[in-house]
């Protein structure tokens, strides 16, 4: 997942802040590759903390191998929880056959996340088990695992190199992160973050056999509240199937009025 703190990580994604002193992104110089990779991830997290909550509108574009498209409209809401992981809520508004479907994810620092899917046709809340989180979310190229906030404590890290990346041709640090959960669908991920703002521009996902399964690319970053960077476009490409999913974000609102009860299992049944 990206460090945007929006699940797309959706991602999320999405990929949270006290003010970060100038040059902190380079404070990891001179450390071992493992310590440097961890420091970069920690600095990225600190740079995105303190947003409180936010909401946005999302268009999900699904493309098959022949590039035929179908579109879905969603609302995304994120509630930051101090000392714990975020609460993320995705609600489908269009098309009619998925309207009202909602996914709630509770992220945790170390233990497996909790996820629930509300199916309005059945008026039922379904818990997503850890063994099913590598499965496709609503036919997209994002898995359920991709839709939780990627907490730093859930990976081990290794800095690999610096190289040019992103639409702005920035100098980026490339790091490998390995999930600690045995239930993860990935053996490792490789992340490109620019050295100055620590924005995630690309993530490569490798399956349990070590094959390059998917690549997530983030573009169209914009800065909000003079401190928080958010990517307005994310594309996940599945290299095995040739399919892809594009997430187009708009209308970001920070410090929106939210009811914490909406971010509960019971609150899912009230989603509209």
Short mmCIF file of N, CA and C in Angstrom, two decimals, residues 87-199:
data_model
loop_
_atom_site.label_atom_id
_atom_site.label_comp_id
_atom_site.label_asym_id
_atom_site.label_seq_id
_atom_site.Cartn_x
_atom_site.Cartn_y
_atom_site.Cartn_z
N UNK A 87 -8.97 3.64 10.60
CA UNK A 87 -10.23 3.01 10.24
C UNK A 87 -10.58 3.51 8.84
N UNK A 88 -10.77 2.59 7.90
CA UNK A 88 -11.07 2.95 6.52
C UNK A 88 -12.42 2.39 6.09
N UNK A 89 -13.21 3.21 5.42
CA UNK A 89 -14.54 2.82 4.97
C UNK A 89 -14.72 3.18 3.51
N UNK A 90 -15.11 2.19 2.70
CA UNK A 90 -15.38 2.40 1.28
C UNK A 90 -16.83 2.03 1.02
N UNK A 91 -17.57 2.93 0.34
CA UNK A 91 -18.99 2.72 0.08
C UNK A 91 -19.25 2.89 -1.42
N UNK A 92 -19.84 1.88 -2.05
CA UNK A 92 -20.16 1.94 -3.47
C UNK A 92 -21.47 2.68 -3.70
N UNK A 93 -21.47 3.62 -4.66
CA UNK A 93 -22.67 4.36 -5.04
C UNK A 93 -23.18 3.98 -6.43
N UNK A 94 -22.31 3.43 -7.28
CA UNK A 94 -22.67 3.13 -8.67
C UNK A 94 -21.73 2.05 -9.19
N UNK A 95 -22.24 1.13 -10.03
CA UNK A 95 -23.58 1.00 -10.59
C UNK A 95 -24.59 0.40 -9.60
N UNK A 96 -25.80 0.24 -10.09
CA UNK A 96 -26.91 -0.17 -9.23
C UNK A 96 -26.67 -1.52 -8.58
N UNK A 97 -26.02 -2.44 -9.31
CA UNK A 97 -25.88 -3.80 -8.78
C UNK A 97 -24.90 -3.90 -7.61
N UNK A 98 -24.09 -2.85 -7.37
CA UNK A 98 -23.19 -2.86 -6.21
C UNK A 98 -23.46 -1.71 -5.25
N UNK A 99 -24.47 -0.90 -5.54
CA UNK A 99 -24.78 0.27 -4.71
C UNK A 99 -25.06 -0.17 -3.28
N UNK A 100 -24.43 0.51 -2.34
CA UNK A 100 -24.62 0.20 -0.93
C UNK A 100 -23.64 -0.82 -0.37
N UNK A 101 -22.92 -1.52 -1.24
CA UNK A 101 -21.87 -2.43 -0.78
C UNK A 101 -20.78 -1.61 -0.09
N UNK A 102 -20.32 -2.07 1.04
CA UNK A 102 -19.33 -1.29 1.80
C UNK A 102 -18.29 -2.20 2.43
N UNK A 103 -17.06 -1.70 2.48
CA UNK A 103 -15.96 -2.41 3.12
C UNK A 103 -15.42 -1.56 4.26
N UNK A 104 -15.31 -2.17 5.44
CA UNK A 104 -14.74 -1.51 6.60
C UNK A 104 -13.46 -2.24 6.99
N UNK A 105 -12.38 -1.48 7.20
CA UNK A 105 -11.10 -2.07 7.59
C UNK A 105 -10.58 -1.37 8.83
N UNK A 106 -10.24 -2.16 9.84
CA UNK A 106 -9.57 -1.66 11.04
C UNK A 106 -8.12 -2.13 10.98
N UNK A 107 -7.20 -1.20 10.90
CA UNK A 107 -5.78 -1.54 10.83
C UNK A 107 -5.19 -1.55 12.23
N UNK A 108 -4.20 -2.44 12.43
CA UNK A 108 -3.52 -2.54 13.72
C UNK A 108 -2.01 -2.50 13.49
N UNK A 109 -1.28 -2.16 14.55
CA UNK A 109 0.16 -2.02 14.44
C UNK A 109 0.86 -3.33 14.13
N UNK A 110 0.44 -4.40 14.80
CA UNK A 110 1.16 -5.66 14.63
C UNK A 110 0.25 -6.84 14.27
N UNK A 111 -0.92 -6.95 14.89
CA UNK A 111 -1.77 -8.10 14.61
C UNK A 111 -2.51 -7.92 13.28
N UNK A 112 -3.10 -9.01 12.79
CA UNK A 112 -3.84 -8.96 11.53
C UNK A 112 -5.01 -7.99 11.62
N UNK A 113 -5.27 -7.28 10.53
CA UNK A 113 -6.35 -6.31 10.49
C UNK A 113 -7.71 -7.00 10.51
N UNK A 114 -8.72 -6.25 10.93
CA UNK A 114 -10.10 -6.71 10.83
C UNK A 114 -10.74 -6.07 9.61
N UNK A 115 -11.48 -6.86 8.84
CA UNK A 115 -12.18 -6.35 7.67
C UNK A 115 -13.56 -6.99 7.59
N UNK A 116 -14.56 -6.15 7.23
CA UNK A 116 -15.92 -6.63 7.07
C UNK A 116 -16.50 -6.07 5.78
N UNK A 117 -17.25 -6.89 5.06
CA UNK A 117 -17.90 -6.48 3.82
C UNK A 117 -19.41 -6.54 4.02
N UNK A 118 -20.09 -5.41 3.76
CA UNK A 118 -21.55 -5.38 3.86
C UNK A 118 -22.16 -5.58 2.49
N UNK A 119 -23.05 -6.57 2.40
CA UNK A 119 -23.74 -6.91 1.15
C UNK A 119 -25.20 -6.53 1.29
N UNK A 120 -25.64 -5.41 0.70
CA UNK A 120 -27.01 -4.92 0.91
C UNK A 120 -28.09 -5.87 0.41
N UNK A 121 -27.83 -6.60 -0.67
CA UNK A 121 -28.84 -7.51 -1.20
C UNK A 121 -29.19 -8.59 -0.18
N UNK A 122 -28.20 -8.99 0.61
CA UNK A 122 -28.40 -10.02 1.63
C UNK A 122 -28.63 -9.42 3.01
N UNK A 123 -28.44 -8.10 3.12
CA UNK A 123 -28.50 -7.41 4.40
C UNK A 123 -27.60 -8.11 5.42
N UNK A 124 -26.40 -8.41 4.96
CA UNK A 124 -25.49 -9.23 5.75
C UNK A 124 -24.10 -8.61 5.80
N UNK A 125 -23.48 -8.68 6.97
CA UNK A 125 -22.09 -8.27 7.13
C UNK A 125 -21.23 -9.52 7.15
N UNK A 126 -20.28 -9.59 6.23
CA UNK A 126 -19.41 -10.75 6.10
C UNK A 126 -18.00 -10.38 6.56
N UNK A 127 -17.46 -11.17 7.45
CA UNK A 127 -16.10 -10.94 7.90
C UNK A 127 -15.12 -11.53 6.88
N UNK A 128 -14.09 -10.77 6.54
CA UNK A 128 -13.06 -11.26 5.62
C UNK A 128 -11.97 -11.91 6.45
N UNK A 129 -11.81 -13.21 6.30
CA UNK A 129 -10.81 -13.93 7.09
C UNK A 129 -9.40 -13.64 6.57
N UNK A 130 -8.42 -13.85 7.42
CA UNK A 130 -7.03 -13.61 7.04
C UNK A 130 -6.63 -14.43 5.83
N UNK A 131 -7.17 -15.65 5.72
CA UNK A 131 -6.80 -16.54 4.62
C UNK A 131 -7.38 -16.09 3.29
N UNK A 132 -8.37 -15.17 3.31
CA UNK A 132 -9.01 -14.71 2.08
C UNK A 132 -8.57 -13.32 1.64
N UNK A 133 -7.61 -12.72 2.34
CA UNK A 133 -7.28 -11.33 2.05
C UNK A 133 -6.41 -11.14 0.82
N UNK A 134 -5.93 -12.24 0.26
CA UNK A 134 -5.19 -12.12 -0.99
C UNK A 134 -6.14 -12.18 -2.19
N UNK A 135 -7.44 -12.38 -1.93
CA UNK A 135 -8.42 -12.44 -3.01
C UNK A 135 -8.76 -11.08 -3.56
N UNK A 136 -9.33 -11.05 -4.75
CA UNK A 136 -9.70 -9.80 -5.43
C UNK A 136 -10.83 -9.09 -4.71
N UNK A 137 -10.70 -7.78 -4.57
CA UNK A 137 -11.76 -6.96 -3.99
C UNK A 137 -12.70 -6.52 -5.10
N UNK A 138 -13.92 -7.05 -5.08
CA UNK A 138 -14.99 -6.65 -6.00
C UNK A 138 -14.55 -6.71 -7.47
N UNK A 139 -13.78 -7.74 -7.82
CA UNK A 139 -13.37 -7.93 -9.20
C UNK A 139 -12.24 -7.04 -9.67
N UNK A 140 -11.65 -6.27 -8.78
CA UNK A 140 -10.57 -5.36 -9.15
C UNK A 140 -9.22 -6.07 -9.02
N UNK A 141 -8.15 -5.39 -9.40
CA UNK A 141 -6.80 -5.93 -9.25
C UNK A 141 -6.22 -5.60 -7.87
N UNK A 142 -7.02 -4.99 -7.01
CA UNK A 142 -6.63 -4.76 -5.62
C UNK A 142 -7.17 -5.90 -4.77
N UNK A 143 -6.33 -6.42 -3.91
CA UNK A 143 -6.77 -7.45 -2.98
C UNK A 143 -7.29 -6.78 -1.72
N UNK A 144 -7.96 -7.57 -0.88
CA UNK A 144 -8.40 -7.03 0.41
C UNK A 144 -7.20 -6.58 1.23
N UNK A 145 -6.10 -7.29 1.09
CA UNK A 145 -4.89 -6.92 1.82
C UNK A 145 -4.40 -5.53 1.43
N UNK A 146 -4.60 -5.16 0.16
CA UNK A 146 -4.15 -3.85 -0.33
C UNK A 146 -4.95 -2.70 0.26
N UNK A 147 -6.12 -3.00 0.83
CA UNK A 147 -7.05 -1.95 1.23
C UNK A 147 -6.96 -1.59 2.71
N UNK A 148 -5.96 -2.09 3.40
CA UNK A 148 -5.71 -1.66 4.77
C UNK A 148 -4.49 -0.76 4.80
N UNK A 149 -4.42 0.11 5.80
CA UNK A 149 -3.25 0.97 5.94
C UNK A 149 -2.02 0.12 6.25
N UNK A 150 -0.94 0.28 5.47
CA UNK A 150 0.26 -0.54 5.68
C UNK A 150 1.07 -0.05 6.87
N UNK A 151 0.84 -0.61 8.04
CA UNK A 151 1.55 -0.18 9.24
C UNK A 151 3.02 -0.60 9.17
N UNK A 152 3.90 0.28 9.62
CA UNK A 152 5.34 0.05 9.53
C UNK A 152 5.75 -1.23 10.25
N UNK A 153 5.10 -1.51 11.39
CA UNK A 153 5.50 -2.65 12.22
C UNK A 153 5.21 -4.01 11.57
N UNK A 154 4.48 -4.02 10.48
CA UNK A 154 4.09 -5.28 9.86
C UNK A 154 5.05 -5.75 8.76
N UNK A 155 6.22 -5.09 8.68
CA UNK A 155 7.20 -5.44 7.64
C UNK A 155 8.61 -5.39 8.22
N UNK A 156 9.50 -6.12 7.56
CA UNK A 156 10.93 -5.88 7.74
C UNK A 156 11.42 -5.16 6.49
N UNK A 157 12.53 -4.41 6.61
CA UNK A 157 12.91 -3.50 5.54
C UNK A 157 14.37 -3.66 5.14
N UNK A 158 14.65 -3.24 3.90
CA UNK A 158 16.03 -3.19 3.43
C UNK A 158 16.13 -2.14 2.33
N UNK A 159 16.97 -1.15 2.54
CA UNK A 159 17.24 -0.15 1.51
C UNK A 159 18.05 -0.81 0.40
N UNK A 160 17.66 -0.56 -0.86
CA UNK A 160 18.33 -1.17 -2.00
C UNK A 160 19.22 -0.20 -2.77
N UNK A 161 18.68 0.98 -3.12
CA UNK A 161 19.45 1.90 -3.97
C UNK A 161 18.67 3.21 -4.11
N UNK A 162 19.30 4.19 -4.74
CA UNK A 162 18.63 5.43 -5.18
C UNK A 162 18.57 5.41 -6.69
N UNK A 163 17.47 5.91 -7.24
CA UNK A 163 17.37 6.05 -8.69
C UNK A 163 16.26 7.03 -9.03
N UNK A 164 16.21 7.46 -10.27
CA UNK A 164 15.18 8.39 -10.73
C UNK A 164 13.84 7.68 -10.84
N UNK A 165 12.78 8.36 -10.41
CA UNK A 165 11.44 7.76 -10.54
C UNK A 165 10.39 8.86 -10.55
N UNK A 166 9.15 8.46 -10.88
CA UNK A 166 8.01 9.37 -10.84
C UNK A 166 7.91 10.26 -12.05
N UNK A 167 6.73 10.87 -12.20
CA UNK A 167 6.48 11.72 -13.36
C UNK A 167 7.35 12.97 -13.36
N UNK A 168 7.89 13.34 -12.19
CA UNK A 168 8.73 14.54 -12.09
C UNK A 168 10.22 14.21 -12.18
N UNK A 169 10.54 12.94 -12.43
CA UNK A 169 11.94 12.50 -12.55
C UNK A 169 12.73 12.88 -11.30
N UNK A 170 12.21 12.48 -10.15
CA UNK A 170 12.83 12.80 -8.87
C UNK A 170 13.84 11.74 -8.47
N UNK A 171 14.71 12.09 -7.53
CA UNK A 171 15.60 11.09 -6.95
C UNK A 171 14.83 10.34 -5.87
N UNK A 172 14.73 9.03 -6.04
CA UNK A 172 13.93 8.22 -5.14
C UNK A 172 14.78 7.16 -4.45
N UNK A 173 14.41 6.86 -3.21
CA UNK A 173 15.00 5.73 -2.49
C UNK A 173 14.16 4.50 -2.79
N UNK A 174 14.83 3.41 -3.13
CA UNK A 174 14.15 2.15 -3.43
C UNK A 174 14.40 1.20 -2.27
N UNK A 175 13.34 0.71 -1.64
CA UNK A 175 13.46 -0.18 -0.50
C UNK A 175 12.61 -1.42 -0.68
N UNK A 176 13.08 -2.50 -0.10
CA UNK A 176 12.33 -3.75 -0.08
C UNK A 176 11.67 -3.90 1.28
N UNK A 177 10.40 -4.30 1.28
CA UNK A 177 9.73 -4.59 2.54
C UNK A 177 9.07 -5.96 2.45
N UNK A 178 9.25 -6.73 3.52
CA UNK A 178 8.76 -8.11 3.55
C UNK A 178 7.70 -8.22 4.64
N UNK A 179 6.48 -8.65 4.29
CA UNK A 179 5.41 -8.79 5.29
C UNK A 179 5.80 -9.81 6.35
N UNK A 180 5.50 -9.52 7.60
CA UNK A 180 5.78 -10.46 8.69
C UNK A 180 4.64 -11.44 8.89
N UNK A 181 3.44 -11.12 8.40
CA UNK A 181 2.29 -12.00 8.57
C UNK A 181 2.40 -13.21 7.65
N UNK A 182 2.20 -14.39 8.20
CA UNK A 182 2.22 -15.60 7.40
C UNK A 182 1.03 -15.67 6.45
N UNK A 183 -0.02 -14.90 6.74
CA UNK A 183 -1.20 -14.91 5.90
C UNK A 183 -1.14 -13.96 4.73
N UNK A 184 -0.06 -13.19 4.61
CA UNK A 184 0.06 -12.25 3.50
C UNK A 184 0.13 -12.98 2.17
N UNK A 185 -0.46 -12.38 1.14
CA UNK A 185 -0.39 -12.94 -0.20
C UNK A 185 0.90 -12.59 -0.91
N UNK A 186 1.77 -11.82 -0.26
CA UNK A 186 3.00 -11.35 -0.90
C UNK A 186 4.23 -11.87 -0.16
N UNK A 187 5.26 -12.19 -0.94
CA UNK A 187 6.54 -12.56 -0.35
C UNK A 187 7.37 -11.32 -0.07
N UNK A 188 7.20 -10.28 -0.90
CA UNK A 188 7.91 -9.02 -0.68
C UNK A 188 7.30 -7.94 -1.55
N UNK A 189 7.64 -6.70 -1.23
CA UNK A 189 7.23 -5.54 -2.01
C UNK A 189 8.44 -4.64 -2.18
N UNK A 190 8.54 -3.96 -3.30
CA UNK A 190 9.61 -3.00 -3.54
C UNK A 190 8.96 -1.64 -3.75
N UNK A 191 9.41 -0.64 -2.96
CA UNK A 191 8.74 0.66 -2.93
C UNK A 191 9.71 1.77 -3.34
N UNK A 192 9.23 2.67 -4.23
CA UNK A 192 9.99 3.85 -4.66
C UNK A 192 9.38 5.08 -3.99
N UNK A 193 10.19 5.79 -3.15
CA UNK A 193 9.75 7.03 -2.50
C UNK A 193 10.73 8.13 -2.82
N UNK A 194 10.22 9.33 -3.17
CA UNK A 194 11.15 10.43 -3.43
C UNK A 194 11.77 10.87 -2.11
N UNK A 195 13.04 11.28 -2.18
CA UNK A 195 13.83 11.52 -0.98
C UNK A 195 13.42 12.78 -0.22
N UNK A 196 12.83 13.76 -0.91
CA UNK A 196 12.49 15.01 -0.25
C UNK A 196 11.14 14.97 0.47
N UNK A 197 10.10 14.47 -0.21
CA UNK A 197 8.76 14.48 0.36
C UNK A 197 8.28 13.10 0.81
N UNK A 198 9.06 12.05 0.47
CA UNK A 198 8.73 10.68 0.86
C UNK A 198 7.38 10.22 0.32
N UNK A 199 7.02 10.72 -0.86
CA UNK A 199 5.81 10.24 -1.53
C UNK A 199 6.12 8.92 -2.22
#
